[in-house]
Amino acid sequence: MNELEILGVHRNRKFSPNHIGNDDAIFSLTAKELEKLGCKITICCEDEFLHAEAINHQKIFTMARQKEVVGKLQKLEKNGTQVVNSAFGIENCFRTNLTNALNLNNIPVADSYIVPTSYTGDEVFDSITGKGYWIKRGDFHAIHKEDVSFARSKEEAKEILREYALRDIPDAVISKHLVGDLVKFYGVRGTDFFFWFYPYDNNHHKYSEYQSINGDSVYYSFDQSELQKVATEAAGVVGIDVYGGDAIVGKDGVFRIIDLNDWPSFAPCRDQAAGHIAQMLYQKFTSNN
């Protein structure tokens, strides 16, 4: 049997806010697990991939997020190259695309509206009940802390939209602030791997001030198997296999997905996750041989 040759495209560090080391670790561990399965792994960064004249590998695993890289990966996919996560799935995780996909497929999410950053009206804000709004850049993932901002008032929210417009961000997602426990989860579709935890208990969050907004964990009871089912379904809707995200669990045990990401850091569980990711990749890359 010929050795399976796989290209790994690493994530550019600017797309790993406060998680550079963790993203490096899960990627490296996955590569090592693939090598244990007899694969020959070549690693490159996003810039190297983008500037390469020819990509000869037919099997690629990637954490890439740079739009130009995602576009190049999509062209390769259209021509038959296997890419995991799919570059089309990665693009579906850009915030506006993600919001549309989850809403259209009846995934339980926070009430959310997509608006141009030039929006100055009141209708969207008046439609959202509760205390405060989350404003998130729509055209991409969060790169800077300000790309996900909490506004306590309509006026504050509009100011954030104006700042986004000045940064040439075309649209934003305005979401209802949900009260409850923040739960973070990681999964690998096609396997039984699923891990969830309370990030504030483990000091695992990108920006510590979010904890003062969300509040400490109360540990409301909820159906953990249902969370796994819904999270896996959400990942399937956008077309990614290696995924993670966040949910808010209310005091009634009802949860809502508030974020979904392509290939997160798996920081608290990466030693277990890497083997499952590698097995999933190996199965996908050998099933069509």
Short mmCIF file of C-alpha atoms in Angstrom, two decimals:
data_model
loop_
_atom_site.label_atom_id
_atom_site.label_comp_id
_atom_site.label_asym_id
_atom_site.label_seq_id
_atom_site.Cartn_x
_atom_site.Cartn_y
_atom_site.Cartn_z
CA MET A 1 0.00 0.00 0.00
CA ASN A 2 1.34 3.44 -0.91
CA GLU A 3 1.99 5.84 1.93
CA LEU A 4 -0.88 8.33 2.27
CA GLU A 5 0.52 11.82 1.65
CA ILE A 6 -1.37 14.63 3.39
CA LEU A 7 -0.81 18.38 3.45
CA GLY A 8 -1.58 20.27 6.65
CA VAL A 9 -2.25 24.01 6.34
CA HIS A 10 -1.67 25.74 9.66
CA ARG A 11 -3.70 28.71 10.92
CA ASN A 12 -2.20 32.18 10.63
CA ARG A 13 -1.51 33.42 14.14
CA LYS A 14 -3.59 36.58 13.78
CA PHE A 15 -6.64 34.32 13.55
CA SER A 16 -5.89 32.78 16.95
CA PRO A 17 -6.62 35.64 19.38
CA ASN A 18 -5.26 34.65 22.80
CA HIS A 19 -5.06 31.01 21.63
CA ILE A 20 -1.91 30.84 19.49
CA GLY A 21 -0.22 28.17 21.60
CA ASN A 22 -3.38 26.11 21.95
CA ASP A 23 -4.09 26.16 18.20
CA ASP A 24 -0.48 25.17 17.50
CA ALA A 25 -0.78 22.28 19.94
CA ILE A 26 -3.93 20.62 18.56
CA PHE A 27 -2.66 20.94 14.99
CA SER A 28 0.72 19.40 15.84
CA LEU A 29 -0.84 16.59 17.87
CA THR A 30 -3.22 15.75 15.03
CA ALA A 31 -0.30 15.59 12.58
CA LYS A 32 1.58 13.24 14.92
CA GLU A 33 -1.46 10.99 15.28
CA LEU A 34 -1.76 10.82 11.49
CA GLU A 35 1.91 9.85 11.27
CA LYS A 36 1.22 7.01 13.72
CA LEU A 37 -1.39 5.78 11.25
CA GLY A 38 1.31 5.60 8.57
CA CYS A 39 0.66 8.90 6.83
CA LYS A 40 3.33 11.19 5.41
CA ILE A 41 2.55 14.70 6.62
CA THR A 42 3.77 17.95 5.07
CA ILE A 43 3.02 21.14 7.01
CA CYS A 44 2.84 24.69 5.69
CA CYS A 45 1.49 28.00 6.96
CA GLU A 46 -1.31 29.92 5.26
CA ASP A 47 1.06 32.35 3.54
CA GLU A 48 3.22 29.53 2.16
CA PHE A 49 0.12 27.78 0.85
CA LEU A 50 -1.21 30.96 -0.72
CA HIS A 51 2.03 31.70 -2.58
CA ALA A 52 2.73 28.15 -3.72
CA GLU A 53 2.49 27.93 -7.50
CA ALA A 54 1.13 24.40 -7.45
CA ILE A 55 -0.54 22.26 -4.79
CA ASN A 56 -0.01 18.61 -5.68
CA HIS A 57 -1.52 17.01 -2.58
CA GLN A 58 -5.00 15.55 -3.01
CA LYS A 59 -5.61 15.31 0.75
CA ILE A 60 -5.48 18.41 2.94
CA PHE A 61 -6.37 19.05 6.56
CA THR A 62 -6.51 22.68 7.56
CA MET A 63 -7.21 25.23 10.26
CA ALA A 64 -6.83 28.08 7.73
CA ARG A 65 -9.08 31.13 7.88
CA GLN A 66 -7.50 33.77 5.65
CA LYS A 67 -10.11 34.57 3.00
CA GLU A 68 -7.68 34.24 0.09
CA VAL A 69 -6.53 30.86 1.41
CA VAL A 70 -10.11 29.69 1.88
CA GLY A 71 -10.82 30.73 -1.71
CA LYS A 72 -7.83 28.79 -3.03
CA LEU A 73 -8.87 25.72 -1.03
CA GLN A 74 -12.39 25.97 -2.46
CA LYS A 75 -11.00 25.91 -6.01
CA LEU A 76 -9.01 22.79 -5.15
CA GLU A 77 -12.11 21.15 -3.65
CA LYS A 78 -14.09 21.86 -6.80
CA ASN A 79 -11.38 20.03 -8.73
CA GLY A 80 -11.55 16.96 -6.50
CA THR A 81 -9.08 17.62 -3.69
CA GLN A 82 -10.34 16.44 -0.29
CA VAL A 83 -10.14 19.25 2.29
CA VAL A 84 -11.12 18.93 5.98
CA ASN A 85 -12.55 21.10 7.33
CA SER A 86 -14.12 21.90 3.98
CA ALA A 87 -13.23 25.41 2.88
CA PHE A 88 -16.90 25.93 2.10
CA GLY A 89 -17.71 25.00 5.70
CA ILE A 90 -15.03 27.40 6.96
CA GLU A 91 -16.65 30.21 4.97
CA ASN A 92 -20.04 29.21 6.39
CA CYS A 93 -18.64 29.95 9.85
CA PHE A 94 -18.11 33.63 9.03
CA ARG A 95 -20.62 35.28 11.36
CA THR A 96 -23.30 36.46 8.92
CA ASN A 97 -23.20 33.15 7.02
CA LEU A 98 -23.34 31.22 10.28
CA THR A 99 -26.31 33.21 11.57
CA ASN A 100 -28.24 32.64 8.35
CA ALA A 101 -27.45 28.92 8.28
CA LEU A 102 -28.43 28.24 11.88
CA ASN A 103 -31.61 30.30 11.64
CA LEU A 104 -32.71 28.66 8.38
CA ASN A 105 -32.19 25.18 9.81
CA ASN A 106 -34.01 25.74 13.09
CA ILE A 107 -30.97 25.34 15.34
CA PRO A 108 -31.84 26.81 18.77
CA VAL A 109 -29.93 30.10 18.89
CA ALA A 110 -30.17 33.52 20.50
CA ASP A 111 -32.50 35.92 18.69
CA SER A 112 -30.22 37.51 16.10
CA TYR A 113 -30.50 40.01 13.27
CA ILE A 114 -28.09 40.88 10.48
CA VAL A 115 -27.77 44.59 9.70
CA PRO A 116 -25.44 46.76 7.62
CA THR A 117 -23.07 48.72 9.85
CA SER A 118 -24.73 51.85 8.47
CA TYR A 119 -27.92 50.85 10.29
CA THR A 120 -29.32 53.68 12.45
CA GLY A 121 -32.87 52.47 13.00
CA ASP A 122 -34.61 51.28 16.15
CA GLU A 123 -36.70 48.37 14.88
CA VAL A 124 -34.09 45.65 15.36
CA PHE A 125 -33.18 46.82 18.85
CA ASP A 126 -36.83 47.13 19.83
CA SER A 127 -37.42 43.56 18.65
CA ILE A 128 -34.83 42.20 21.08
CA THR A 129 -36.04 41.81 24.65
CA GLY A 130 -33.83 41.58 27.69
CA LYS A 131 -30.94 43.59 29.03
CA GLY A 132 -28.31 44.43 26.47
CA TYR A 133 -27.14 43.38 23.04
CA TRP A 134 -24.18 41.52 21.62
CA ILE A 135 -22.76 43.16 18.50
CA LYS A 136 -20.52 40.95 16.34
CA ARG A 137 -18.74 41.67 13.07
CA GLY A 138 -20.54 39.81 10.33
CA ASP A 139 -18.00 39.42 7.55
CA PHE A 140 -15.51 37.21 9.36
CA HIS A 141 -14.44 35.60 12.62
CA ALA A 142 -13.51 37.68 15.65
CA ILE A 143 -9.89 38.78 15.30
CA HIS A 144 -9.87 41.67 17.76
CA LYS A 145 -11.62 41.96 21.10
CA GLU A 146 -13.87 44.67 19.67
CA ASP A 147 -15.21 42.26 17.03
CA VAL A 148 -17.56 40.89 19.69
CA SER A 149 -18.88 43.70 21.88
CA PHE A 150 -21.57 43.97 24.52
CA ALA A 151 -23.82 47.03 24.52
CA ARG A 152 -26.04 47.86 27.46
CA SER A 153 -28.16 50.32 25.51
CA LYS A 154 -29.40 51.02 22.02
CA GLU A 155 -27.22 54.13 21.87
CA GLU A 156 -24.11 52.20 22.84
CA ALA A 157 -24.92 49.53 20.24
CA LYS A 158 -25.27 52.14 17.50
CA GLU A 159 -21.90 53.61 18.43
CA ILE A 160 -20.31 50.16 18.05
CA LEU A 161 -21.91 49.85 14.60
CA ARG A 162 -20.43 53.23 13.64
CA GLU A 163 -16.99 52.05 14.75
CA TYR A 164 -17.38 48.88 12.68
CA ALA A 165 -18.32 51.00 9.65
CA LEU A 166 -15.16 53.10 10.12
CA ARG A 167 -13.17 49.85 10.05
CA ASP A 168 -14.83 48.97 6.72
CA ILE A 169 -16.78 46.07 8.23
CA PRO A 170 -19.87 45.88 6.00
CA ASP A 171 -22.35 44.13 8.26
CA ALA A 172 -22.92 43.02 11.82
CA VAL A 173 -24.99 40.54 13.78
CA ILE A 174 -27.02 41.91 16.68
CA SER A 175 -27.99 39.24 19.20
CA LYS A 176 -30.04 39.07 22.35
CA HIS A 177 -28.09 38.77 25.59
CA LEU A 178 -29.10 35.48 27.17
CA VAL A 179 -29.01 34.95 30.92
CA GLY A 180 -27.67 31.62 32.09
CA ASP A 181 -24.60 29.39 32.28
CA LEU A 182 -22.01 29.69 29.54
CA VAL A 183 -21.00 26.25 28.32
CA LYS A 184 -18.20 25.58 25.82
CA PHE A 185 -18.13 22.42 23.72
CA TYR A 186 -15.89 20.57 21.26
CA GLY A 187 -16.75 17.77 18.87
CA VAL A 188 -15.60 15.69 15.92
CA ARG A 189 -18.37 14.67 13.54
CA GLY A 190 -18.38 11.04 12.53
CA THR A 191 -16.97 9.98 15.91
CA ASP A 192 -18.38 9.70 19.42
CA PHE A 193 -16.04 12.41 20.70
CA PHE A 194 -17.81 15.30 22.44
CA PHE A 195 -16.50 17.36 25.34
CA TRP A 196 -18.14 20.21 27.19
CA PHE A 197 -17.23 22.29 30.24
CA TYR A 198 -17.81 25.58 32.05
CA PRO A 199 -15.04 27.88 30.74
CA TYR A 200 -15.16 30.37 33.61
CA ASP A 201 -14.40 27.56 36.06
CA ASN A 202 -11.25 26.73 34.13
CA ASN A 203 -10.15 30.28 33.27
CA HIS A 204 -10.57 29.32 29.63
CA HIS A 205 -12.01 32.25 27.74
CA LYS A 206 -10.65 34.74 25.25
CA TYR A 207 -11.62 37.89 27.11
CA SER A 208 -12.00 37.90 30.88
CA GLU A 209 -14.41 40.84 30.97
CA TYR A 210 -17.09 38.66 29.37
CA GLN A 211 -17.40 36.83 32.68
CA SER A 212 -18.53 39.99 34.44
CA ILE A 213 -21.23 40.40 31.79
CA ASN A 214 -22.41 36.79 31.71
CA GLY A 215 -22.02 36.15 35.42
CA ASP A 216 -20.56 33.16 37.24
CA SER A 217 -21.79 29.64 36.53
CA VAL A 218 -24.89 28.54 38.44
CA TYR A 219 -24.82 24.98 37.02
CA TYR A 220 -28.36 24.70 35.76
CA SER A 221 -29.34 21.15 34.90
CA PHE A 222 -29.68 20.35 31.18
CA ASP A 223 -29.75 17.42 28.77
CA GLN A 224 -26.11 16.85 27.85
CA SER A 225 -26.90 14.30 25.13
CA GLU A 226 -29.26 16.81 23.54
CA LEU A 227 -26.48 19.41 23.50
CA GLN A 228 -24.24 16.91 21.69
CA LYS A 229 -27.03 16.15 19.21
CA VAL A 230 -27.78 19.82 18.51
CA ALA A 231 -24.12 20.82 18.31
CA THR A 232 -23.38 17.99 15.87
CA GLU A 233 -26.41 18.95 13.81
CA ALA A 234 -25.27 22.59 13.75
CA ALA A 235 -21.81 21.55 12.54
CA GLY A 236 -23.44 19.47 9.83
CA VAL A 237 -25.60 22.39 8.74
CA VAL A 238 -22.55 24.56 8.05
CA GLY A 239 -20.48 21.68 6.72
CA ILE A 240 -17.60 21.27 9.17
CA ASP A 241 -16.32 18.08 10.81
CA VAL A 242 -13.98 19.46 13.49
CA TYR A 243 -15.93 22.00 15.50
CA GLY A 244 -16.50 23.80 18.75
CA GLY A 245 -18.78 26.44 20.10
CA ASP A 246 -20.62 28.03 22.97
CA ALA A 247 -24.11 27.72 24.40
CA ILE A 248 -26.08 29.44 27.14
CA VAL A 249 -28.11 27.20 29.45
CA GLY A 250 -31.09 28.90 31.07
CA LYS A 251 -32.50 28.13 34.50
CA ASP A 252 -35.22 26.06 32.83
CA GLY A 253 -32.56 23.81 31.28
CA VAL A 254 -33.17 25.14 27.78
CA PHE A 255 -29.97 25.96 25.89
CA ARG A 256 -29.20 28.13 22.90
CA ILE A 257 -26.13 27.99 20.66
CA ILE A 258 -24.43 31.40 20.61
CA ASP A 259 -21.29 30.55 18.62
CA LEU A 260 -19.89 27.81 16.39
CA ASN A 261 -16.31 27.61 15.14
CA ASP A 262 -14.37 25.58 12.62
CA TRP A 263 -11.52 23.67 14.28
CA PRO A 264 -11.07 25.40 17.66
CA SER A 265 -8.20 24.84 20.09
CA PHE A 266 -9.62 21.85 22.05
CA ALA A 267 -7.33 23.17 24.81
CA PRO A 268 -8.77 21.30 27.82
CA CYS A 269 -9.15 18.02 25.93
CA ARG A 270 -6.68 18.09 23.05
CA ASP A 271 -4.82 14.91 24.05
CA GLN A 272 -8.07 12.94 23.68
CA ALA A 273 -9.38 14.94 20.72
CA ALA A 274 -6.29 14.65 18.49
CA GLY A 275 -6.65 10.89 18.10
CA HIS A 276 -10.32 11.17 17.17
CA ILE A 277 -9.61 13.96 14.68
CA ALA A 278 -6.83 11.92 13.09
CA GLN A 279 -8.98 8.78 12.87
CA MET A 280 -11.79 10.77 11.24
CA LEU A 281 -9.36 12.33 8.74
CA TYR A 282 -7.78 8.96 7.94
CA GLN A 283 -11.17 7.38 7.35
CA LYS A 284 -12.26 10.20 5.06
CA PHE A 285 -8.99 10.26 3.14
CA THR A 286 -8.87 6.49 2.59
CA SER A 287 -12.56 5.79 1.93
CA ASN A 288 -12.32 7.02 -1.67
CA ASN A 289 -8.98 5.40 -2.48
#
